[in-house]
Amino acid sequence: MSTATPRPRQTTPAKKAGRGRPPASERVNDTASPEQDILDVATREFAEKGFAGARVDAIAESTRTSKRMIYYHFDSKEGLYLAVLENAYRRIRRIEQALELGDLPPEQALRRLVEFTFDYHVDNPDFVRLVMNENILHGAYLANSQDIASVNRSAIDSLTAVYERGRQAGVFRKGIDPVDLHMSISALCFFTVANRHTFSLGFKRDLTSPQALAQRRASVVGMVLRDVVP
């Protein structure tokens, strides 16, 4: 994972629009598209090697396209990396929206959301690595995104709706900031993946075994519910 200081370059949506094509961020949901194939491969490349270490040539070799076509769709390595980040966040938010939390009682809805968040992080370590890499770079490339705030807003809106239903029903305590609650849930789940190797070595505990993951999952759910339920 590279720690090189980035010099991010602004992406140029207007350039893409001039070709008569929508921005890549609006086309990544088509799993049969060349763009999505590129994004899938680029996700692994950037997650494993960071921005500096990733090679567009390697991505082109592993896809059904060429380096020239990658630049056609995404303009540059920087544009591709930003599209990968946006796609990663868009994917988790899209699945969150499909949980149908509004159909569940508040406490059960919160439990389901925490369980999903834990499972998603465990099952998608590339997402964790991408976020870690971008934090090492101080969010330099994600700062260029025109979509990330609205994409992530859905997570807060969903959690706020669950919390407000629980607060009004008297099953959740008052005074909880949904953004802070979201951060706590994310932190507990993220740490399980981001630090599992060093934690396992330091404390002689295998955090990758099914038993350890199940125990940790139950612990995370319990901590969140104990904080919210009076």
Tab-separated table of N, CA, C and O in Angstrom, residues 109-153:
chain	number	residue	atom	x	y	z
A	109	ALA	N	-34.669	-3.230	12.936
A	109	ALA	CA	-34.092	-2.563	11.766
A	109	ALA	C	-32.650	-2.156	12.035
A	109	ALA	O	-31.774	-2.322	11.174
A	110	LEU	N	-32.392	-1.608	13.213
A	110	LEU	CA	-31.028	-1.213	13.555
A	110	LEU	C	-30.122	-2.428	13.633
A	110	LEU	O	-28.978	-2.398	13.151
A	111	ARG	N	-30.615	-3.496	14.216
A	111	ARG	CA	-29.832	-4.725	14.287
A	111	ARG	C	-29.477	-5.228	12.879
A	111	ARG	O	-28.334	-5.601	12.606
A	112	ARG	N	-30.468	-5.197	12.005
A	112	ARG	CA	-30.219	-5.677	10.643
A	112	ARG	C	-29.186	-4.807	9.934
A	112	ARG	O	-28.333	-5.319	9.202
A	113	LEU	N	-29.257	-3.498	10.152
A	113	LEU	CA	-28.304	-2.590	9.510
A	113	LEU	C	-26.883	-2.850	10.008
A	113	LEU	O	-25.942	-2.878	9.212
A	114	VAL	N	-26.720	-3.040	11.301
A	114	VAL	CA	-25.388	-3.301	11.856
A	114	VAL	C	-24.862	-4.635	11.352
A	114	VAL	O	-23.687	-4.752	10.968
A	115	GLU	N	-25.701	-5.640	11.333
A	115	GLU	CA	-25.274	-6.947	10.832
A	115	GLU	C	-24.852	-6.874	9.373
A	115	GLU	O	-23.837	-7.456	8.969
A	116	PHE	N	-25.643	-6.149	8.568
A	116	PHE	CA	-25.283	-5.987	7.169
A	116	PHE	C	-23.941	-5.281	7.029
A	116	PHE	O	-23.090	-5.686	6.243
A	117	THR	N	-23.754	-4.199	7.781
A	117	THR	CA	-22.517	-3.426	7.681
A	117	THR	C	-21.317	-4.292	8.053
A	117	THR	O	-20.271	-4.241	7.383
A	118	PHE	N	-21.448	-5.069	9.096
A	118	PHE	CA	-20.363	-5.963	9.502
A	118	PHE	C	-20.067	-6.974	8.402
A	118	PHE	O	-18.912	-7.159	7.995
A	119	ASP	N	-21.106	-7.634	7.919
A	119	ASP	CA	-20.922	-8.669	6.897
A	119	ASP	C	-20.334	-8.085	5.619
A	119	ASP	O	-19.490	-8.716	4.966
A	120	TYR	N	-20.783	-6.893	5.249
A	120	TYR	CA	-20.286	-6.290	4.010
A	120	TYR	C	-18.796	-6.017	4.102
A	120	TYR	O	-18.046	-6.289	3.155
A	121	HIS	N	-18.342	-5.475	5.215
A	121	HIS	CA	-16.920	-5.197	5.374
A	121	HIS	C	-16.096	-6.487	5.347
A	121	HIS	O	-15.042	-6.541	4.708
A	122	VAL	N	-16.585	-7.507	6.021
A	122	VAL	CA	-15.862	-8.781	6.050
A	122	VAL	C	-15.810	-9.413	4.662
A	122	VAL	O	-14.780	-9.955	4.246
A	123	ASP	N	-16.907	-9.333	3.929
A	123	ASP	CA	-16.996	-9.968	2.616
A	123	ASP	C	-16.362	-9.134	1.500
A	123	ASP	O	-16.151	-9.654	0.394
A	124	ASN	N	-16.067	-7.870	1.772
A	124	ASN	CA	-15.519	-6.983	0.740
A	124	ASN	C	-14.268	-6.264	1.255
A	124	ASN	O	-14.257	-5.040	1.404
A	125	PRO	N	-13.198	-7.007	1.493
A	125	PRO	CA	-11.984	-6.376	2.020
A	125	PRO	C	-11.382	-5.349	1.065
A	125	PRO	O	-10.689	-4.439	1.514
A	126	ASP	N	-11.654	-5.470	-0.241
A	126	ASP	CA	-11.144	-4.461	-1.176
A	126	ASP	C	-11.743	-3.092	-0.882
A	126	ASP	O	-11.078	-2.066	-1.062
A	127	PHE	N	-12.992	-3.057	-0.451
A	127	PHE	CA	-13.611	-1.793	-0.079
A	127	PHE	C	-12.859	-1.164	1.093
A	127	PHE	O	-12.567	0.043	1.091
A	128	VAL	N	-12.525	-1.971	2.069
A	128	VAL	CA	-11.786	-1.480	3.230
A	128	VAL	C	-10.419	-0.963	2.809
A	128	VAL	O	-9.980	0.114	3.234
A	129	ARG	N	-9.741	-1.706	1.941
A	129	ARG	CA	-8.410	-1.272	1.498
A	129	ARG	C	-8.479	0.025	0.709
A	129	ARG	O	-7.609	0.897	0.849
A	130	LEU	N	-9.480	0.162	-0.143
A	130	LEU	CA	-9.636	1.400	-0.899
A	130	LEU	C	-9.811	2.595	0.035
A	130	LEU	O	-9.196	3.656	-0.161
A	131	VAL	N	-10.654	2.433	1.036
A	131	VAL	CA	-10.887	3.519	1.983
A	131	VAL	C	-9.614	3.813	2.776
A	131	VAL	O	-9.274	4.983	3.018
A	132	MET	N	-8.901	2.773	3.177
A	132	MET	CA	-7.638	2.970	3.893
A	132	MET	C	-6.641	3.735	3.031
A	132	MET	O	-5.988	4.682	3.496
A	133	ASN	N	-6.516	3.325	1.775
A	133	ASN	CA	-5.583	3.992	0.870
A	133	ASN	C	-5.934	5.467	0.698
A	133	ASN	O	-5.055	6.331	0.726
A	134	GLU	N	-7.210	5.746	0.504
A	134	GLU	CA	-7.608	7.131	0.282
A	134	GLU	C	-7.425	7.969	1.541
A	134	GLU	O	-7.127	9.167	1.463
A	135	ASN	N	-7.563	7.365	2.705
A	135	ASN	CA	-7.291	8.097	3.941
A	135	ASN	C	-5.801	8.375	4.110
A	135	ASN	O	-5.413	9.433	4.620
A	136	ILE	N	-4.961	7.446	3.676
A	136	ILE	CA	-3.524	7.696	3.693
A	136	ILE	C	-3.185	8.902	2.820
A	136	ILE	O	-2.299	9.695	3.130
A	137	LEU	N	-3.941	9.060	1.737
A	137	LEU	CA	-3.756	10.184	0.828
A	137	LEU	C	-4.563	11.414	1.257
A	137	LEU	O	-4.704	12.365	0.490
A	138	HIS	N	-5.094	11.375	2.490
A	138	HIS	CA	-5.843	12.497	3.066
A	138	HIS	C	-7.094	12.854	2.255
A	138	HIS	O	-7.524	14.017	2.233
A	139	GLY	N	-7.669	11.851	1.593
A	139	GLY	CA	-8.891	12.085	0.836
A	139	GLY	C	-8.695	12.986	-0.371
A	139	GLY	O	-9.657	13.587	-0.865
A	140	ALA	N	-7.471	13.050	-0.884
A	140	ALA	CA	-7.135	14.016	-1.931
A	140	ALA	C	-7.927	13.813	-3.213
A	140	ALA	O	-8.318	14.784	-3.867
A	141	TYR	N	-8.180	12.559	-3.578
A	141	TYR	CA	-8.897	12.308	-4.830
A	141	TYR	C	-10.403	12.345	-4.626
A	141	TYR	O	-11.134	12.859	-5.478
A	142	LEU	N	-10.868	11.814	-3.505
A	142	LEU	CA	-12.306	11.837	-3.240
A	142	LEU	C	-12.815	13.264	-3.087
A	142	LEU	O	-13.994	13.536	-3.323
A	143	ALA	N	-11.922	14.179	-2.724
A	143	ALA	CA	-12.307	15.588	-2.611
A	143	ALA	C	-12.751	16.163	-3.954
A	143	ALA	O	-13.465	17.164	-3.999
A	144	ASN	N	-12.339	15.517	-5.053
A	144	ASN	CA	-12.727	15.977	-6.381
A	144	ASN	C	-14.086	15.461	-6.824
A	144	ASN	O	-14.582	15.849	-7.885
A	145	SER	N	-14.680	14.564	-6.027
A	145	SER	CA	-15.949	13.955	-6.421
A	145	SER	C	-17.095	14.936	-6.304
A	145	SER	O	-17.237	15.635	-5.291
A	146	GLN	N	-17.917	14.967	-7.322
A	146	GLN	CA	-19.124	15.791	-7.296
A	146	GLN	C	-20.330	15.017	-6.773
A	146	GLN	O	-21.399	15.586	-6.584
A	147	ASP	N	-20.139	13.710	-6.536
A	147	ASP	CA	-21.273	12.851	-6.191
A	147	ASP	C	-21.203	12.246	-4.798
A	147	ASP	O	-22.221	11.793	-4.273
A	148	ILE	N	-20.023	12.196	-4.179
A	148	ILE	CA	-19.857	11.374	-2.990
A	148	ILE	C	-20.742	11.835	-1.827
A	148	ILE	O	-21.260	11.005	-1.071
A	149	ALA	N	-20.939	13.142	-1.687
A	149	ALA	CA	-21.775	13.626	-0.583
A	149	ALA	C	-23.217	13.144	-0.735
A	149	ALA	O	-23.838	12.676	0.234
A	150	SER	N	-23.755	13.219	-1.939
A	150	SER	CA	-25.131	12.779	-2.151
A	150	SER	C	-25.249	11.261	-2.059
A	150	SER	O	-26.260	10.738	-1.576
A	151	VAL	N	-24.220	10.555	-2.519
A	151	VAL	CA	-24.233	9.091	-2.427
A	151	VAL	C	-24.297	8.655	-0.967
A	151	VAL	O	-25.099	7.795	-0.580
A	152	ASN	N	-23.450	9.237	-0.135
A	152	ASN	CA	-23.391	8.835	1.268
A	152	ASN	C	-24.549	9.397	2.081
A	152	ASN	O	-24.834	8.914	3.181
A	153	ARG	N	-25.227	10.403	1.557
A	153	ARG	CA	-26.352	10.981	2.273
A	153	ARG	C	-27.448	9.949	2.507
A	153	ARG	O	-28.155	9.993	3.525
